[in-house]
CSV table of C-alpha atoms in Angstrom, one decimal:
chain,number,residue,atom,x,y,z
V,1,MET,CA,-14.9,-104.3,35.8
V,2,GLU,CA,-17.8,-102.2,34.5
V,3,LYS,CA,-17.1,-98.2,33.9
V,4,LYS,CA,-19.3,-95.2,33.9
V,5,ALA,CA,-19.2,-91.6,34.7
V,6,VAL,CA,-20.5,-90.0,37.6
V,7,ARG,CA,-22.5,-87.7,36.0
V,8,VAL,CA,-24.2,-90.6,34.1
V,9,ALA,CA,-24.9,-92.1,36.9
V,10,TYR,CA,-26.2,-88.4,38.5
V,11,GLY,CA,-28.4,-88.2,35.5
V,12,GLU,CA,-29.8,-92.0,36.5
V,13,ALA,CA,-30.6,-90.8,40.1
V,14,LEU,CA,-32.2,-87.9,39.3
V,15,VAL,CA,-34.8,-89.9,37.0
V,16,LYS,CA,-35.7,-92.1,40.2
V,17,LEU,CA,-35.4,-89.7,42.3
V,18,GLY,CA,-38.5,-87.5,40.4
V,19,GLU,CA,-40.6,-91.4,40.0
V,20,GLU,CA,-40.1,-91.4,43.7
V,21,ASN,CA,-40.7,-87.7,44.9
V,22,GLU,CA,-42.9,-86.2,42.7
V,23,LYS,CA,-41.7,-82.6,44.4
V,24,VAL,CA,-38.2,-83.0,42.8
V,25,VAL,CA,-37.3,-80.6,40.3
V,26,VAL,CA,-34.3,-80.1,38.3
V,27,LEU,CA,-33.0,-77.0,36.4
V,28,ASP,CA,-30.6,-76.6,33.8
V,29,ALA,CA,-28.5,-74.2,32.0
V,30,ASP,CA,-28.5,-75.5,28.3
V,31,LEU,CA,-26.4,-78.0,29.1
V,32,ALA,CA,-28.7,-81.0,30.1
V,33,GLY,CA,-26.9,-83.1,27.1
V,34,ALA,CA,-23.6,-83.1,28.9
V,35,THR,CA,-24.5,-82.9,32.7
V,36,MET,CA,-26.9,-85.3,31.9
V,37,THR,CA,-30.3,-84.1,33.2
V,38,ASN,CA,-31.8,-84.7,29.7
V,39,GLY,CA,-33.7,-87.9,31.2
V,40,PHE,CA,-35.1,-86.3,33.8
V,41,LYS,CA,-35.8,-83.5,31.0
V,42,LYS,CA,-37.8,-86.7,28.8
V,43,ALA,CA,-38.9,-88.4,31.9
V,44,TYR,CA,-40.6,-85.3,33.9
V,45,PRO,CA,-40.8,-82.7,31.0
V,46,ASN,CA,-43.4,-80.6,33.4
V,47,ARG,CA,-40.9,-80.3,36.2
V,48,PHE,CA,-37.7,-79.8,34.0
V,49,TYR,CA,-36.9,-76.1,33.6
V,50,ASP,CA,-34.0,-75.3,31.0
V,51,CYS,CA,-33.0,-71.7,32.2
V,52,GLY,CA,-30.6,-71.1,29.2
V,53,ILE,CA,-27.2,-69.7,29.8
V,54,ALA,CA,-28.0,-67.8,32.9
V,55,GLU,CA,-26.7,-69.8,35.9
V,56,ALA,CA,-27.4,-66.9,38.5
V,57,ASN,CA,-30.8,-66.7,37.5
V,58,MET,CA,-31.4,-70.5,37.4
V,59,VAL,CA,-30.4,-70.8,41.1
V,60,ASP,CA,-32.7,-67.8,41.8
V,61,VAL,CA,-35.4,-69.6,40.5
V,62,ALA,CA,-34.5,-72.3,41.9
V,63,ALA,CA,-34.7,-70.7,45.2
V,64,GLY,CA,-37.9,-69.2,45.2
V,65,MET,CA,-39.2,-72.7,44.0
V,66,SER,CA,-37.9,-74.1,47.3
V,67,THR,CA,-39.5,-71.6,49.3
V,68,MET,CA,-42.7,-73.4,47.4
V,69,GLY,CA,-42.2,-76.9,49.1
V,70,LEU,CA,-40.0,-78.1,46.4
V,71,ILE,CA,-36.7,-79.6,46.0
V,72,PRO,CA,-35.1,-78.5,43.0
V,73,PHE,CA,-31.7,-79.8,41.8
V,74,CYS,CA,-29.2,-77.0,39.7
V,75,SER,CA,-27.2,-78.4,37.3
V,76,THR,CA,-24.0,-77.2,35.5
V,77,PHE,CA,-20.5,-77.2,34.6
V,78,ALA,CA,-18.7,-77.3,38.2
V,79,VAL,CA,-16.2,-74.2,37.0
V,80,PHE,CA,-19.5,-72.3,36.4
V,81,ALA,CA,-19.9,-72.2,41.0
V,82,GLY,CA,-17.7,-69.0,40.4
V,83,ARG,CA,-20.2,-67.5,38.2
V,84,ASN,CA,-23.3,-68.3,40.0
V,85,TYR,CA,-21.4,-67.9,43.5
V,86,ASP,CA,-23.1,-64.8,44.9
V,87,GLN,CA,-26.6,-66.4,44.0
V,88,ILE,CA,-25.3,-69.7,46.0
V,89,ARG,CA,-24.3,-67.9,49.1
V,90,ASN,CA,-26.6,-64.8,49.6
V,91,GLY,CA,-29.8,-66.4,47.4
V,92,VAL,CA,-29.8,-70.2,49.0
V,93,CYS,CA,-26.8,-70.7,51.8
V,94,TYR,CA,-27.7,-67.2,53.8
V,95,PRO,CA,-31.3,-67.9,54.2
V,96,LYS,CA,-30.9,-71.7,54.3
V,97,PHE,CA,-33.3,-72.7,51.2
V,98,ASN,CA,-33.4,-76.7,50.0
V,99,VAL,CA,-31.6,-75.9,47.0
V,100,LYS,CA,-29.6,-78.6,45.5
V,101,PHE,CA,-26.4,-78.3,43.2
V,102,GLY,CA,-25.2,-81.2,41.1
V,103,PHE,CA,-22.1,-80.2,38.8
V,104,SER,CA,-20.7,-81.4,36.6
V,105,HIS,CA,-17.6,-81.9,35.2
V,106,ALA,CA,-15.2,-81.1,37.5
V,107,GLY,CA,-11.5,-81.7,37.7
V,108,ILE,CA,-8.7,-82.1,34.9
V,109,THR,CA,-10.2,-85.2,33.7
V,110,LEU,CA,-12.8,-82.7,31.8
V,111,GLY,CA,-9.6,-82.8,29.2
V,112,GLU,CA,-9.7,-81.2,25.8
V,113,ASP,CA,-11.8,-78.2,27.1
V,114,GLY,CA,-9.1,-76.9,29.1
V,115,GLY,CA,-8.3,-74.7,32.0
V,116,SER,CA,-10.8,-72.2,31.6
V,117,HIS,CA,-12.9,-75.2,32.0
V,118,GLN,CA,-11.3,-77.5,34.4
V,119,ALA,CA,-12.9,-76.7,38.1
V,120,ILE,CA,-10.1,-77.2,40.9
V,121,GLU,CA,-11.6,-74.5,43.0
V,122,ASP,CA,-15.1,-75.6,43.5
V,123,ILE,CA,-14.9,-77.7,46.3
V,124,ALA,CA,-13.1,-74.9,48.2
V,125,LEU,CA,-15.7,-72.6,47.1
V,126,MET,CA,-18.5,-74.8,48.7
V,127,ARG,CA,-16.4,-75.9,52.0
V,128,VAL,CA,-16.5,-72.7,53.3
V,129,LEU,CA,-20.1,-72.2,52.9
V,130,PRO,CA,-21.8,-72.2,56.2
V,131,GLY,CA,-24.8,-74.8,56.0
V,132,MET,CA,-23.8,-76.7,53.0
V,133,THR,CA,-23.4,-80.6,52.6
V,134,VAL,CA,-20.3,-81.3,49.9
V,135,PHE,CA,-20.4,-84.6,48.2
V,136,VAL,CA,-18.2,-85.7,46.4
V,137,PRO,CA,-18.6,-89.7,45.1
V,138,SER,CA,-16.5,-92.0,43.8
V,139,ASP,CA,-18.3,-93.7,41.9
V,140,ALA,CA,-21.5,-94.2,40.5
V,141,ASN,CA,-22.8,-96.2,43.4
V,142,GLU,CA,-21.9,-93.9,45.7
V,143,CYS,CA,-23.7,-91.2,43.7
V,144,TYR,CA,-26.9,-93.1,43.5
V,145,GLN,CA,-26.8,-92.9,47.1
V,146,CYS,CA,-25.6,-89.1,47.6
V,147,VAL,CA,-28.2,-87.8,45.2
V,148,GLU,CA,-30.7,-89.5,47.4
V,149,ALA,CA,-29.5,-88.8,50.5
V,150,ALA,CA,-29.4,-85.0,49.2
V,151,ALA,CA,-33.1,-85.4,48.8
V,152,LYS,CA,-33.8,-85.9,52.4
V,153,ILE,CA,-31.3,-83.1,53.8
V,154,GLU,CA,-33.1,-79.9,54.7
V,155,GLY,CA,-30.5,-77.3,53.5
V,156,PRO,CA,-27.8,-77.1,50.4
V,157,VAL,CA,-26.2,-79.7,49.2
V,158,TYR,CA,-23.2,-79.8,46.4
V,159,ILE,CA,-22.8,-83.0,44.4
V,160,ARG,CA,-19.2,-82.9,42.5
V,161,THR,CA,-19.5,-85.1,39.6
V,162,ALA,CA,-17.2,-86.1,36.7
V,163,ARG,CA,-17.2,-86.3,33.1
V,164,LEU,CA,-14.7,-89.3,32.6
V,165,ALA,CA,-16.0,-92.9,32.5
V,166,THR,CA,-14.5,-94.5,36.3
V,167,PRO,CA,-14.9,-97.8,37.3
V,168,VAL,CA,-17.7,-98.9,39.2
V,169,TYR,CA,-17.4,-100.3,42.4
V,170,ASP,CA,-19.1,-102.9,44.5
V,171,PRO,CA,-22.1,-100.8,46.5
V,172,ARG,CA,-20.3,-99.9,49.9
V,173,PRO,CA,-22.2,-98.8,53.4
V,174,PHE,CA,-23.5,-95.0,52.9
V,175,THR,CA,-23.7,-92.7,55.7
V,176,VAL,CA,-23.6,-88.8,55.6
V,177,GLY,CA,-20.5,-87.6,56.8
V,178,LYS,CA,-18.5,-90.8,57.5
V,179,GLY,CA,-15.5,-91.8,55.5
V,180,VAL,CA,-15.1,-95.5,54.0
V,181,VAL,CA,-12.6,-97.5,54.6
V,182,ILE,CA,-11.5,-99.5,51.7
V,183,ARG,CA,-8.5,-101.2,52.4
V,184,ASP,CA,-7.0,-101.8,56.0
V,185,GLY,CA,-2.8,-101.4,56.9
V,186,SER,CA,-0.1,-99.3,58.9
V,187,ASP,CA,2.9,-98.2,57.4
V,188,CYS,CA,0.9,-94.9,56.1
V,189,ALA,CA,-3.0,-93.9,55.3
V,190,ILE,CA,-3.6,-92.1,52.4
V,191,PHE,CA,-7.1,-90.4,51.5
V,192,THR,CA,-8.9,-90.0,48.7
V,193,CYS,CA,-12.1,-88.6,47.5
V,194,GLY,CA,-13.6,-88.6,44.0
V,195,ILE,CA,-12.6,-90.6,40.7
V,196,MET,CA,-8.5,-90.6,42.0
V,197,LEU,CA,-9.6,-93.7,44.0
V,198,GLU,CA,-8.7,-95.4,41.5
V,199,HIS,CA,-5.3,-94.5,41.3
V,200,VAL,CA,-5.2,-94.5,45.0
V,201,ILE,CA,-6.0,-98.2,45.2
V,202,GLU,CA,-3.0,-99.1,42.0
V,203,ALA,CA,-0.6,-96.9,44.3
V,204,ALA,CA,-1.8,-98.9,47.0
V,205,ASP,CA,-1.1,-102.0,45.0
V,206,ILE,CA,2.5,-100.6,44.1
V,207,LEU,CA,3.3,-100.0,47.4
V,208,ALA,CA,2.0,-103.5,48.8
V,209,GLU,CA,4.5,-105.4,46.0
V,210,LYS,CA,7.2,-103.1,47.7
V,211,GLY,CA,6.3,-103.7,51.1
V,212,VAL,CA,4.1,-101.0,52.2
V,213,ASN,CA,0.8,-101.5,54.0
V,214,ALA,CA,-1.0,-98.6,52.9
V,215,ALA,CA,-4.7,-98.3,54.3
V,216,VAL,CA,-7.3,-96.6,51.8
V,217,VAL,CA,-9.9,-94.6,52.7
V,218,SER,CA,-12.3,-92.7,50.6
V,219,PHE,CA,-14.4,-89.6,51.6
V,220,HIS,CA,-17.7,-89.2,49.9
V,221,THR,CA,-18.7,-86.8,52.3
V,222,LEU,CA,-16.4,-83.3,52.4
V,223,LYS,CA,-18.8,-81.1,54.4
V,224,PRO,CA,-19.5,-82.8,57.1
V,225,PHE,CA,-16.3,-84.3,57.3
V,226,ASP,CA,-15.4,-87.5,59.2
V,227,GLU,CA,-12.8,-86.4,61.5
V,228,GLU,CA,-13.6,-89.8,64.1
V,229,LEU,CA,-11.9,-91.3,61.3
V,230,ALA,CA,-9.2,-89.3,59.8
V,231,LEU,CA,-8.4,-89.2,63.5
V,232,GLN,CA,-8.3,-92.8,64.1
V,233,TYR,CA,-5.8,-93.6,60.9
V,234,THR,CA,-3.7,-90.6,61.6
V,235,ALA,CA,-3.6,-92.8,65.3
V,236,LYS,CA,-3.0,-96.0,63.5
V,237,CYS,CA,-0.5,-95.0,60.7
V,238,ARG,CA,1.1,-91.7,61.5
V,239,LYS,CA,2.1,-91.3,58.0
V,240,VAL,CA,-0.7,-89.2,55.7
V,241,PHE,CA,-1.0,-88.7,52.2
V,242,THR,CA,-4.0,-86.7,50.7
V,243,VAL,CA,-5.1,-87.7,46.8
V,244,GLU,CA,-7.5,-85.3,45.4
V,245,GLU,CA,-8.5,-83.4,41.7
V,246,HIS,CA,-8.7,-80.6,42.9
V,247,SER,CA,-6.4,-77.8,44.3
V,248,VAL,CA,-4.2,-78.8,47.4
V,249,ILE,CA,-5.8,-75.5,48.7
V,250,GLY,CA,-9.2,-75.3,49.9
V,251,GLY,CA,-9.7,-79.3,49.4
V,252,LEU,CA,-9.9,-82.3,50.9
V,253,GLY,CA,-6.5,-82.0,52.2
V,254,ASP,CA,-7.0,-79.1,54.1
V,255,ALA,CA,-10.0,-81.0,55.5
V,256,VAL,CA,-7.9,-83.7,56.7
V,257,ALA,CA,-4.7,-80.9,58.3
V,258,SER,CA,-7.7,-79.3,60.1
V,259,ALA,CA,-8.9,-82.8,61.8
V,260,ILE,CA,-5.7,-84.4,62.4
V,261,ILE,CA,-3.4,-80.8,63.0
V,262,GLY,CA,-1.7,-81.8,66.7
V,263,ASN,CA,-2.2,-85.3,66.7
V,264,GLY,CA,1.1,-87.2,66.7
V,265,VAL,CA,0.8,-86.7,62.7
V,266,GLU,CA,5.0,-87.7,61.8
V,267,LYS,CA,4.4,-86.8,58.0
V,268,PHE,CA,1.8,-85.4,56.3
V,269,LEU,CA,1.9,-84.5,52.2
V,270,LYS,CA,-1.3,-82.9,50.3
V,271,ILE,CA,-0.9,-84.5,46.8
V,272,GLY,CA,-3.0,-82.2,43.9
V,273,ILE,CA,-3.0,-79.4,41.3
V,274,ASN,CA,-0.4,-77.5,42.7
V,275,ASP,CA,-2.1,-73.8,42.7
V,276,VAL,CA,-2.2,-73.9,39.0
V,277,PHE,CA,-4.8,-74.2,36.2
V,278,GLY,CA,-5.3,-76.8,34.2
V,279,GLN,CA,-4.9,-77.4,30.6
V,280,SER,CA,-6.1,-78.8,27.9
V,281,GLY,CA,-5.5,-82.5,26.9
V,282,LYS,CA,-6.4,-86.4,26.7
V,283,PRO,CA,-7.4,-87.0,30.2
V,284,ALA,CA,-5.2,-89.9,30.9
V,285,ASP,CA,-1.9,-87.6,29.6
V,286,LEU,CA,-3.5,-84.8,32.2
V,287,LEU,CA,-3.4,-87.2,34.8
V,288,ARG,CA,0.1,-87.9,34.2
V,289,GLU,CA,1.4,-84.3,33.6
V,290,TYR,CA,0.1,-83.8,37.1
V,291,GLU,CA,1.4,-86.6,38.6
V,292,LEU,CA,-2.0,-88.6,39.5
V,293,THR,CA,-1.7,-91.7,38.3
V,294,GLY,CA,-1.0,-94.7,40.0
V,295,PRO,CA,2.7,-94.9,39.8
V,296,GLN,CA,3.1,-91.2,40.1
V,297,ILE,CA,1.3,-91.3,43.8
V,298,ALA,CA,2.7,-94.5,44.4
V,299,GLU,CA,6.4,-92.9,43.8
V,300,LYS,CA,6.1,-90.1,45.7
V,301,ILE,CA,4.7,-91.5,49.4
V,302,LEU,CA,7.9,-93.8,49.0
V,303,LYS,CA,9.9,-90.6,48.6
V,304,ASN,CA,8.1,-89.6,51.8
V,305,LEU,CA,8.0,-92.2,53.9
């Protein structure tokens, strides 16, 4: 199966978007080679702005551009969502400006850069902001769809992308705010987002070998969240597990919990980063360390059925 990093797809999608819409501009904070906005810089140098290591200033510049009818996409590392949070909150979300944030290198699979650069809190930060749409694409094709949708949304949008190359799945139907059923099942439901889909599918295969028919549902949009689909599979399966490459506080797990609490769930378990920082290591080793590989996910589910 072809593999491609979601951040690469983000860069490619911006180039295509720039060709289709001359109002699209891209801002970066001295990381164009990592966030993959360098392709847009090459294609449209007059619409690309390198703001240097000044993320807060970048957001304020983008806010101003949006008032002129432009559609700015700001890019940097996801961990810097905290560095410019005041500007995102008060400079963009409060006045409801039309600024998009494509933040890369999210989660622990960033790897050797270590805990100081591994964003495990960015989804929580963005979900809580009024008016913010939050996308967490699971693969390259879904990232293309998220970028295209973001440009059409009037208001702030956050797109979480990853460094690690991961499987590219066949394109799936895409609607903002709607989850996608990857695999039907009745014994338990596994809800996931982002690049953890690969490992959840592996876990479901392992569970199937042990006689457990697990449904797999992927949510590319965490806000607005598809509560209807979450409730549907809660009612069907009764046992619900969430898997994310993010803190178990404030991310997908809490979005699901808010949707299904009091609606007949017999078992609910959040699987993710358990209130600790990341550390330096190879991505595969880090996934094992934090018990986020397919076999480890399957083991946890089996213990809790």
